[in-house]
């Protein structure tokens, strides 16, 4: 967690690297100058309230009518969560937000994780830096984190989503809850790339709560999240979310797209690169994810089936696991938001199988963290 992120324009490494390389071999050919002039005025980067608006946007970005007909059936509705920095005390009880303190039922028990092997691996990585740096700050960090990794510890509160307000903004996935709140907790001290360890230790929890709520201040997390900023020792800086309905499309790493476009540009790359930062595309309920690295539903399906896909070609993987991958639903995507102090350096995705979503069994949800670099 580092960097200055107010009004951060979320651009991910794939785009940065290709543009820096001038990678014409990897990207779609540039649009003709005349067409660029025509589309500059007509291209609107969301939100897309209807499929007609989405179609018009695709066509204006240079997607052919034939390709648009292929893409539009893949569109998924989502609720973009537009963030505005705000003091937590000014955010209404139960409102959608990130950071600060959660609003929970009075009998709420704060989620914890057990001692973590991943945390100990982080400590060993830090210990390896001692050869080049013997600073007291690093030694102190190692001591604190080693002690913390070996004991039970509370998870950090990340975000809460008012599901009724999101449902009022527009229709999302038909199986998404329309009442209550999602509360997301995670081990922000060690920042693991998955939300659970092989022994079942849960390093994140997504909790669905209903009924009357009260604000609950975080317990001490055991390690300061933001160094000397005492106000944020145990919590993220707060921002309120405003739900905005929009349609989303899969990107080049998504399972329905990749098999058809392995050796050629995917048809809506220009459209994808023009997507709205004003909607805080990093944060959304439902819809398609913005993949930074690997396609996640295939990886989740392979893990469940205990299939090692490292030696397989992608078309073989898709043929083997494509149907199972469709069972996974993205509940949340969380990333950069409006604040002066925190940068997640990537995106957090929460996934669940559709049968567990329908059963409201959110203990089965999975978290994946993909880093920018």
Short mmCIF file of C-alpha atoms in Angstrom, two decimals:
data_model
loop_
_atom_site.label_atom_id
_atom_site.label_comp_id
_atom_site.label_asym_id
_atom_site.label_seq_id
_atom_site.Cartn_x
_atom_site.Cartn_y
_atom_site.Cartn_z
CA UNK A 1 0.00 0.00 0.00
CA UNK A 2 1.84 3.00 -1.20
CA UNK A 3 1.58 5.98 -3.42
CA UNK A 4 -0.71 8.90 -4.01
CA UNK A 5 -3.97 7.86 -5.62
CA UNK A 6 -6.44 10.76 -5.59
CA UNK A 7 -8.19 10.68 -8.98
CA UNK A 8 -5.81 7.91 -10.01
CA UNK A 9 -6.34 7.01 -13.67
CA UNK A 10 -6.40 3.24 -13.53
CA UNK A 11 -4.19 1.91 -16.29
CA UNK A 12 -2.80 -1.56 -15.94
CA UNK A 13 0.57 -3.00 -17.03
CA UNK A 14 -0.67 -4.74 -20.16
CA UNK A 15 -1.59 -1.41 -21.67
CA UNK A 16 1.42 0.43 -20.31
CA UNK A 17 3.90 -2.13 -21.60
CA UNK A 18 2.39 -2.43 -25.05
CA UNK A 19 2.24 1.33 -25.51
CA UNK A 20 5.78 1.78 -24.22
CA UNK A 21 7.02 -0.84 -26.67
CA UNK A 22 5.06 0.61 -29.57
CA UNK A 23 3.87 -2.94 -29.94
CA UNK A 24 2.05 -2.88 -33.25
CA UNK A 25 2.61 -6.61 -33.52
CA UNK A 26 0.53 -7.14 -30.39
CA UNK A 27 -2.15 -4.47 -30.75
CA UNK A 28 -4.93 -3.79 -33.21
CA UNK A 29 -3.86 -1.54 -36.09
CA UNK A 30 -4.40 2.15 -35.45
CA UNK A 31 -7.66 3.54 -36.77
CA UNK A 32 -7.44 5.65 -39.94
CA UNK A 33 -7.13 9.37 -39.19
CA UNK A 34 -10.50 10.17 -40.74
CA UNK A 35 -12.23 7.49 -38.68
CA UNK A 36 -10.47 8.70 -35.53
CA UNK A 37 -11.84 12.18 -36.14
CA UNK A 38 -15.33 10.81 -36.62
CA UNK A 39 -15.26 8.63 -33.54
CA UNK A 40 -13.65 11.17 -31.21
CA UNK A 41 -16.92 13.07 -30.91
CA UNK A 42 -19.26 10.05 -30.92
CA UNK A 43 -17.44 7.62 -28.61
CA UNK A 44 -18.89 7.78 -25.10
CA UNK A 45 -17.03 5.83 -22.40
CA UNK A 46 -19.99 4.76 -20.29
CA UNK A 47 -22.00 4.26 -18.30
CA UNK A 48 -24.01 2.07 -20.66
CA UNK A 49 -27.60 2.01 -19.42
CA UNK A 50 -28.80 -0.13 -22.33
CA UNK A 51 -27.32 -2.59 -24.79
CA UNK A 52 -28.08 -0.09 -27.55
CA UNK A 53 -25.80 2.44 -25.84
CA UNK A 54 -23.11 -0.22 -25.48
CA UNK A 55 -23.47 -1.17 -29.15
CA UNK A 56 -23.16 2.43 -30.27
CA UNK A 57 -20.04 2.84 -28.15
CA UNK A 58 -18.43 -0.27 -29.66
CA UNK A 59 -19.16 0.84 -33.21
CA UNK A 60 -17.83 4.34 -32.52
CA UNK A 61 -14.55 2.86 -31.22
CA UNK A 62 -13.98 0.98 -34.48
CA UNK A 63 -15.56 -2.42 -33.73
CA UNK A 64 -17.26 -3.83 -36.82
CA UNK A 65 -21.00 -4.53 -36.85
CA UNK A 66 -20.26 -8.26 -37.22
CA UNK A 67 -17.96 -8.28 -34.20
CA UNK A 68 -20.42 -6.20 -32.17
CA UNK A 69 -23.07 -8.88 -32.76
CA UNK A 70 -20.67 -11.43 -31.24
CA UNK A 71 -19.74 -9.24 -28.26
CA UNK A 72 -23.14 -7.93 -27.20
CA UNK A 73 -24.54 -11.32 -26.06
CA UNK A 74 -21.52 -11.56 -23.74
CA UNK A 75 -22.37 -8.28 -21.98
CA UNK A 76 -23.00 -8.50 -18.24
CA UNK A 77 -24.71 -5.86 -16.11
CA UNK A 78 -22.71 -4.43 -13.22
CA UNK A 79 -22.91 -1.74 -10.60
CA UNK A 80 -19.92 0.57 -10.86
CA UNK A 81 -18.99 1.98 -7.43
CA UNK A 82 -17.90 5.58 -7.89
CA UNK A 83 -15.83 6.73 -4.90
CA UNK A 84 -15.59 10.11 -3.19
CA UNK A 85 -13.21 10.60 -0.26
CA UNK A 86 -15.11 11.37 2.94
CA UNK A 87 -14.52 11.34 6.67
CA UNK A 88 -16.02 8.14 8.04
CA UNK A 89 -18.11 10.07 10.57
CA UNK A 90 -19.91 11.85 7.71
CA UNK A 91 -20.86 8.64 5.87
CA UNK A 92 -24.40 7.56 6.71
CA UNK A 93 -24.93 4.33 8.63
CA UNK A 94 -25.25 1.47 6.14
CA UNK A 95 -24.09 3.44 3.10
CA UNK A 96 -21.78 1.75 0.59
CA UNK A 97 -18.17 2.67 1.32
CA UNK A 98 -14.56 1.56 1.42
CA UNK A 99 -12.38 1.96 4.49
CA UNK A 100 -13.28 3.38 7.86
CA UNK A 101 -15.32 1.18 10.21
CA UNK A 102 -18.00 -1.32 9.18
CA UNK A 103 -21.69 -1.11 10.04
CA UNK A 104 -22.71 -4.44 11.55
CA UNK A 105 -25.44 -6.14 13.63
CA UNK A 106 -25.06 -5.69 17.39
CA UNK A 107 -24.15 -9.36 17.90
CA UNK A 108 -21.46 -9.26 15.19
CA UNK A 109 -18.26 -11.19 15.87
CA UNK A 110 -15.21 -9.66 14.19
CA UNK A 111 -13.65 -12.17 11.73
CA UNK A 112 -10.18 -13.51 12.47
CA UNK A 113 -7.61 -15.67 10.76
CA UNK A 114 -5.53 -18.42 12.31
CA UNK A 115 -1.69 -18.41 12.37
CA UNK A 116 -0.58 -18.07 8.77
CA UNK A 117 2.12 -19.87 6.82
CA UNK A 118 1.87 -17.23 4.12
CA UNK A 119 2.63 -14.56 6.71
CA UNK A 120 5.74 -16.46 7.79
CA UNK A 121 6.88 -16.65 4.15
CA UNK A 122 6.57 -12.86 3.95
CA UNK A 123 8.71 -12.58 7.08
CA UNK A 124 11.38 -14.77 5.50
CA UNK A 125 11.38 -12.57 2.40
CA UNK A 126 11.87 -9.51 4.59
CA UNK A 127 14.64 -11.28 6.49
CA UNK A 128 16.46 -11.75 3.19
CA UNK A 129 16.70 -7.97 2.84
CA UNK A 130 18.76 -7.70 6.02
CA UNK A 131 21.91 -8.54 4.09
CA UNK A 132 21.55 -5.26 2.18
CA UNK A 133 19.88 -3.20 4.89
CA UNK A 134 20.31 -3.40 8.62
CA UNK A 135 17.96 -0.52 9.33
CA UNK A 136 16.17 -0.61 12.67
CA UNK A 137 12.84 -0.04 10.94
CA UNK A 138 13.21 -3.27 8.92
CA UNK A 139 14.26 -5.23 12.00
CA UNK A 140 11.25 -3.91 13.90
CA UNK A 141 8.92 -4.80 11.03
CA UNK A 142 10.27 -8.35 10.90
CA UNK A 143 9.84 -8.82 14.66
CA UNK A 144 6.28 -7.49 14.66
CA UNK A 145 5.18 -9.46 11.61
CA UNK A 146 6.77 -12.71 12.75
CA UNK A 147 4.93 -12.50 16.05
CA UNK A 148 1.70 -11.62 14.26
CA UNK A 149 2.00 -14.47 11.73
CA UNK A 150 2.30 -16.98 14.55
CA UNK A 151 -0.91 -15.98 16.32
CA UNK A 152 -4.62 -15.56 15.69
CA UNK A 153 -5.30 -12.05 14.39
CA UNK A 154 -8.27 -9.95 13.24
CA UNK A 155 -8.80 -9.32 9.56
CA UNK A 156 -8.91 -5.74 8.28
CA UNK A 157 -12.22 -4.27 7.13
CA UNK A 158 -12.07 -3.25 3.46
CA UNK A 159 -15.52 -2.39 2.12
CA UNK A 160 -19.26 -2.57 2.66
CA UNK A 161 -21.88 -2.63 -0.08
CA UNK A 162 -25.51 -1.59 0.41
CA UNK A 163 -27.17 -4.18 -1.80
CA UNK A 164 -30.59 -2.49 -1.81
CA UNK A 165 -29.06 0.76 -3.08
CA UNK A 166 -27.20 -1.19 -5.77
CA UNK A 167 -30.41 -2.98 -6.82
CA UNK A 168 -32.15 0.40 -7.07
CA UNK A 169 -29.40 1.63 -9.43
CA UNK A 170 -30.21 -1.06 -11.98
CA UNK A 171 -30.54 -4.82 -12.56
CA UNK A 172 -27.37 -6.75 -11.77
CA UNK A 173 -26.95 -10.54 -11.83
CA UNK A 174 -30.34 -12.18 -11.22
CA UNK A 175 -28.94 -14.23 -8.32
CA UNK A 176 -27.30 -11.29 -6.54
CA UNK A 177 -28.87 -10.43 -3.13
CA UNK A 178 -31.03 -7.32 -3.24
CA UNK A 179 -31.22 -6.67 0.48
CA UNK A 180 -28.71 -6.41 3.30
CA UNK A 181 -25.01 -5.60 3.02
CA UNK A 182 -21.82 -7.27 1.87
CA UNK A 183 -18.90 -6.78 4.26
CA UNK A 184 -15.42 -7.60 3.00
CA UNK A 185 -12.59 -8.45 5.43
CA UNK A 186 -9.03 -9.39 4.45
CA UNK A 187 -5.49 -9.79 5.79
CA UNK A 188 -4.15 -6.42 4.64
CA UNK A 189 -1.05 -6.80 6.80
CA UNK A 190 0.36 -9.68 4.70
CA UNK A 191 -1.70 -9.11 1.51
CA UNK A 192 -1.90 -12.72 0.23
CA UNK A 193 -2.75 -13.41 -3.42
CA UNK A 194 -5.45 -15.90 -2.45
CA UNK A 195 -7.95 -15.72 0.35
CA UNK A 196 -7.26 -19.07 1.93
CA UNK A 197 -4.37 -21.40 2.72
CA UNK A 198 -4.12 -25.10 1.92
CA UNK A 199 -5.00 -25.99 5.51
CA UNK A 200 -8.29 -24.11 5.16
CA UNK A 201 -7.16 -21.01 7.04
CA UNK A 202 -9.34 -18.16 5.76
CA UNK A 203 -7.38 -14.99 5.06
CA UNK A 204 -10.49 -13.15 3.91
CA UNK A 205 -14.21 -13.30 4.58
CA UNK A 206 -17.20 -11.98 2.68
CA UNK A 207 -20.14 -11.67 5.06
CA UNK A 208 -23.76 -10.91 4.18
CA UNK A 209 -25.63 -9.15 7.00
CA UNK A 210 -29.25 -8.08 7.35
CA UNK A 211 -31.21 -5.97 9.81
CA UNK A 212 -30.35 -3.06 12.08
CA UNK A 213 -26.73 -1.97 12.06
CA UNK A 214 -24.31 -0.15 14.32
CA UNK A 215 -20.83 1.15 13.57
CA UNK A 216 -18.05 -1.10 14.91
CA UNK A 217 -14.53 0.25 15.37
CA UNK A 218 -11.77 -2.12 14.26
CA UNK A 219 -9.76 -4.00 16.88
CA UNK A 220 -5.99 -3.57 16.82
CA UNK A 221 -4.66 -5.41 13.76
CA UNK A 222 -1.25 -5.97 15.32
CA UNK A 223 0.68 -3.99 12.73
CA UNK A 224 0.18 -0.39 11.54
CA UNK A 225 -1.24 -0.29 8.02
CA UNK A 226 0.11 3.17 7.27
CA UNK A 227 3.24 3.65 9.32
CA UNK A 228 3.12 6.90 11.20
CA UNK A 229 -0.44 7.86 10.25
CA UNK A 230 -2.09 7.05 13.56
CA UNK A 231 -5.62 7.76 12.30
CA UNK A 232 -5.26 4.86 9.86
CA UNK A 233 -3.35 2.44 12.06
CA UNK A 234 -6.14 -0.15 11.90
CA UNK A 235 -8.28 0.95 8.97
CA UNK A 236 -8.19 2.20 5.41
CA UNK A 237 -8.90 5.86 4.67
CA UNK A 238 -12.61 6.13 3.98
CA UNK A 239 -14.54 6.99 0.83
CA UNK A 240 -18.22 6.72 0.00
CA UNK A 241 -19.40 4.64 -2.95
CA UNK A 242 -22.11 5.82 -5.34
CA UNK A 243 -23.69 2.93 -7.29
CA UNK A 244 -24.02 3.45 -11.06
CA UNK A 245 -25.51 0.86 -13.40
CA UNK A 246 -23.53 -0.06 -16.53
CA UNK A 247 -22.92 -2.98 -18.88
CA UNK A 248 -19.47 -4.60 -19.00
CA UNK A 249 -17.69 -6.80 -21.54
CA UNK A 250 -15.00 -9.48 -21.15
CA UNK A 251 -11.43 -8.40 -21.89
CA UNK A 252 -8.73 -10.30 -23.78
CA UNK A 253 -7.89 -12.52 -20.79
CA UNK A 254 -11.48 -13.64 -20.17
CA UNK A 255 -12.37 -17.23 -21.01
CA UNK A 256 -14.95 -16.47 -23.73
CA UNK A 257 -12.53 -14.18 -25.59
CA UNK A 258 -9.08 -15.74 -25.40
CA UNK A 259 -9.63 -19.00 -27.37
CA UNK A 260 -10.87 -17.11 -30.43
CA UNK A 261 -8.19 -14.41 -30.36
CA UNK A 262 -5.01 -16.17 -29.32
CA UNK A 263 -3.02 -15.07 -32.37
CA UNK A 264 -4.77 -11.86 -33.38
CA UNK A 265 -5.98 -8.66 -31.74
CA UNK A 266 -9.22 -9.00 -29.85
CA UNK A 267 -11.93 -6.89 -31.49
CA UNK A 268 -12.67 -4.33 -28.76
CA UNK A 269 -9.16 -3.46 -27.56
CA UNK A 270 -9.52 0.21 -28.50
CA UNK A 271 -12.89 0.27 -26.73
CA UNK A 272 -11.40 -1.35 -23.61
CA UNK A 273 -8.56 1.17 -23.47
CA UNK A 274 -11.09 4.01 -23.48
CA UNK A 275 -13.14 2.81 -20.54
CA UNK A 276 -14.17 5.29 -17.87
CA UNK A 277 -11.98 6.24 -14.98
CA UNK A 278 -14.73 8.61 -13.86
CA UNK A 279 -16.80 5.55 -12.94
CA UNK A 280 -13.96 4.15 -10.84
CA UNK A 281 -13.87 1.08 -13.03
CA UNK A 282 -11.66 -0.54 -10.37
CA UNK A 283 -14.66 -0.92 -8.05
CA UNK A 284 -17.79 -2.77 -9.05
CA UNK A 285 -20.46 -5.21 -7.96
CA UNK A 286 -20.90 -8.01 -10.48
CA UNK A 287 -20.10 -7.83 -14.19
CA UNK A 288 -16.88 -8.85 -15.92
CA UNK A 289 -13.55 -8.34 -14.16
CA UNK A 290 -10.69 -6.31 -15.52
CA UNK A 291 -8.01 -8.98 -15.57
CA UNK A 292 -4.51 -7.79 -14.80
CA UNK A 293 -2.86 -11.17 -15.30
CA UNK A 294 -4.39 -14.63 -15.62
CA UNK A 295 -7.96 -15.61 -16.36
CA UNK A 296 -9.37 -16.51 -12.95
CA UNK A 297 -12.40 -18.74 -13.57
CA UNK A 298 -10.27 -21.30 -15.42
CA UNK A 299 -7.72 -21.25 -12.59
CA UNK A 300 -10.45 -21.69 -9.95
CA UNK A 301 -12.00 -24.58 -11.89
CA UNK A 302 -8.62 -26.25 -12.34
CA UNK A 303 -7.90 -25.95 -8.63
CA UNK A 304 -11.24 -27.53 -7.73
CA UNK A 305 -10.74 -30.35 -10.25
CA UNK A 306 -7.11 -30.80 -9.12
CA UNK A 307 -5.90 -30.46 -12.68
CA UNK A 308 -2.41 -29.14 -13.38
CA UNK A 309 -2.85 -26.86 -16.37
CA UNK A 310 0.75 -25.62 -16.52
CA UNK A 311 1.71 -27.95 -19.37
CA UNK A 312 -1.52 -27.63 -21.36
CA UNK A 313 -2.24 -25.30 -24.26
CA UNK A 314 -4.98 -22.77 -23.66
CA UNK A 315 -7.43 -24.26 -26.16
CA UNK A 316 -7.02 -27.64 -24.44
CA UNK A 317 -7.59 -26.00 -21.06
CA UNK A 318 -10.67 -24.19 -22.29
CA UNK A 319 -12.12 -27.34 -23.82
CA UNK A 320 -11.51 -29.19 -20.56
CA UNK A 321 -12.67 -26.52 -18.11
CA UNK A 322 -14.65 -23.95 -20.09
CA UNK A 323 -18.05 -25.21 -18.97
CA UNK A 324 -17.04 -25.42 -15.31
CA UNK A 325 -15.55 -21.92 -15.53
CA UNK A 326 -18.97 -20.50 -16.42
CA UNK A 327 -20.22 -21.52 -12.97
CA UNK A 328 -18.09 -18.83 -11.33
CA UNK A 329 -19.65 -15.43 -10.69
CA UNK A 330 -17.65 -12.33 -9.83
CA UNK A 331 -19.27 -10.70 -6.82
CA UNK A 332 -16.87 -7.82 -6.23
CA UNK A 333 -13.87 -6.11 -7.73
CA UNK A 334 -12.04 -3.67 -5.46
CA UNK A 335 -9.10 -1.43 -6.39
CA UNK A 336 -7.94 2.18 -6.57
CA UNK A 337 -10.29 4.71 -5.01
CA UNK A 338 -10.44 8.40 -4.07
CA UNK A 339 -8.03 9.00 -1.19
CA UNK A 340 -4.69 10.66 -0.50
CA UNK A 341 -2.74 7.83 1.10
CA UNK A 342 -3.56 4.28 -0.05
CA UNK A 343 -2.69 2.42 -3.25
CA UNK A 344 -3.58 -1.28 -3.45
CA UNK A 345 -1.09 -1.80 -6.31
CA UNK A 346 -3.57 -4.11 -8.03
CA UNK A 347 -7.12 -5.42 -7.84
CA UNK A 348 -8.98 -7.70 -5.43
CA UNK A 349 -11.63 -9.99 -6.91
CA UNK A 350 -14.24 -11.97 -4.97
CA UNK A 351 -15.67 -15.01 -6.77
CA UNK A 352 -18.34 -17.59 -5.92
CA UNK A 353 -19.93 -20.57 -7.66
CA UNK A 354 -23.45 -19.85 -8.81
CA UNK A 355 -24.97 -22.65 -6.72
CA UNK A 356 -23.41 -21.18 -3.58
CA UNK A 357 -24.59 -17.71 -4.55
CA UNK A 358 -28.15 -18.98 -4.93
CA UNK A 359 -27.87 -20.74 -1.57
CA UNK A 360 -26.46 -17.54 0.01
CA UNK A 361 -23.49 -19.56 1.26
CA UNK A 362 -20.85 -16.83 1.17
CA UNK A 363 -18.44 -18.91 3.21
CA UNK A 364 -17.65 -20.54 -0.16
CA UNK A 365 -16.52 -17.27 -1.77
CA UNK A 366 -12.91 -17.02 -2.98
CA UNK A 367 -10.61 -14.01 -3.14
CA UNK A 368 -7.87 -13.44 -5.71
CA UNK A 369 -5.43 -10.52 -5.59
CA UNK A 370 -3.66 -9.64 -8.85
CA UNK A 371 -0.79 -7.16 -8.65
CA UNK A 372 0.00 -4.46 -11.17
CA UNK A 373 3.66 -5.39 -11.24
#
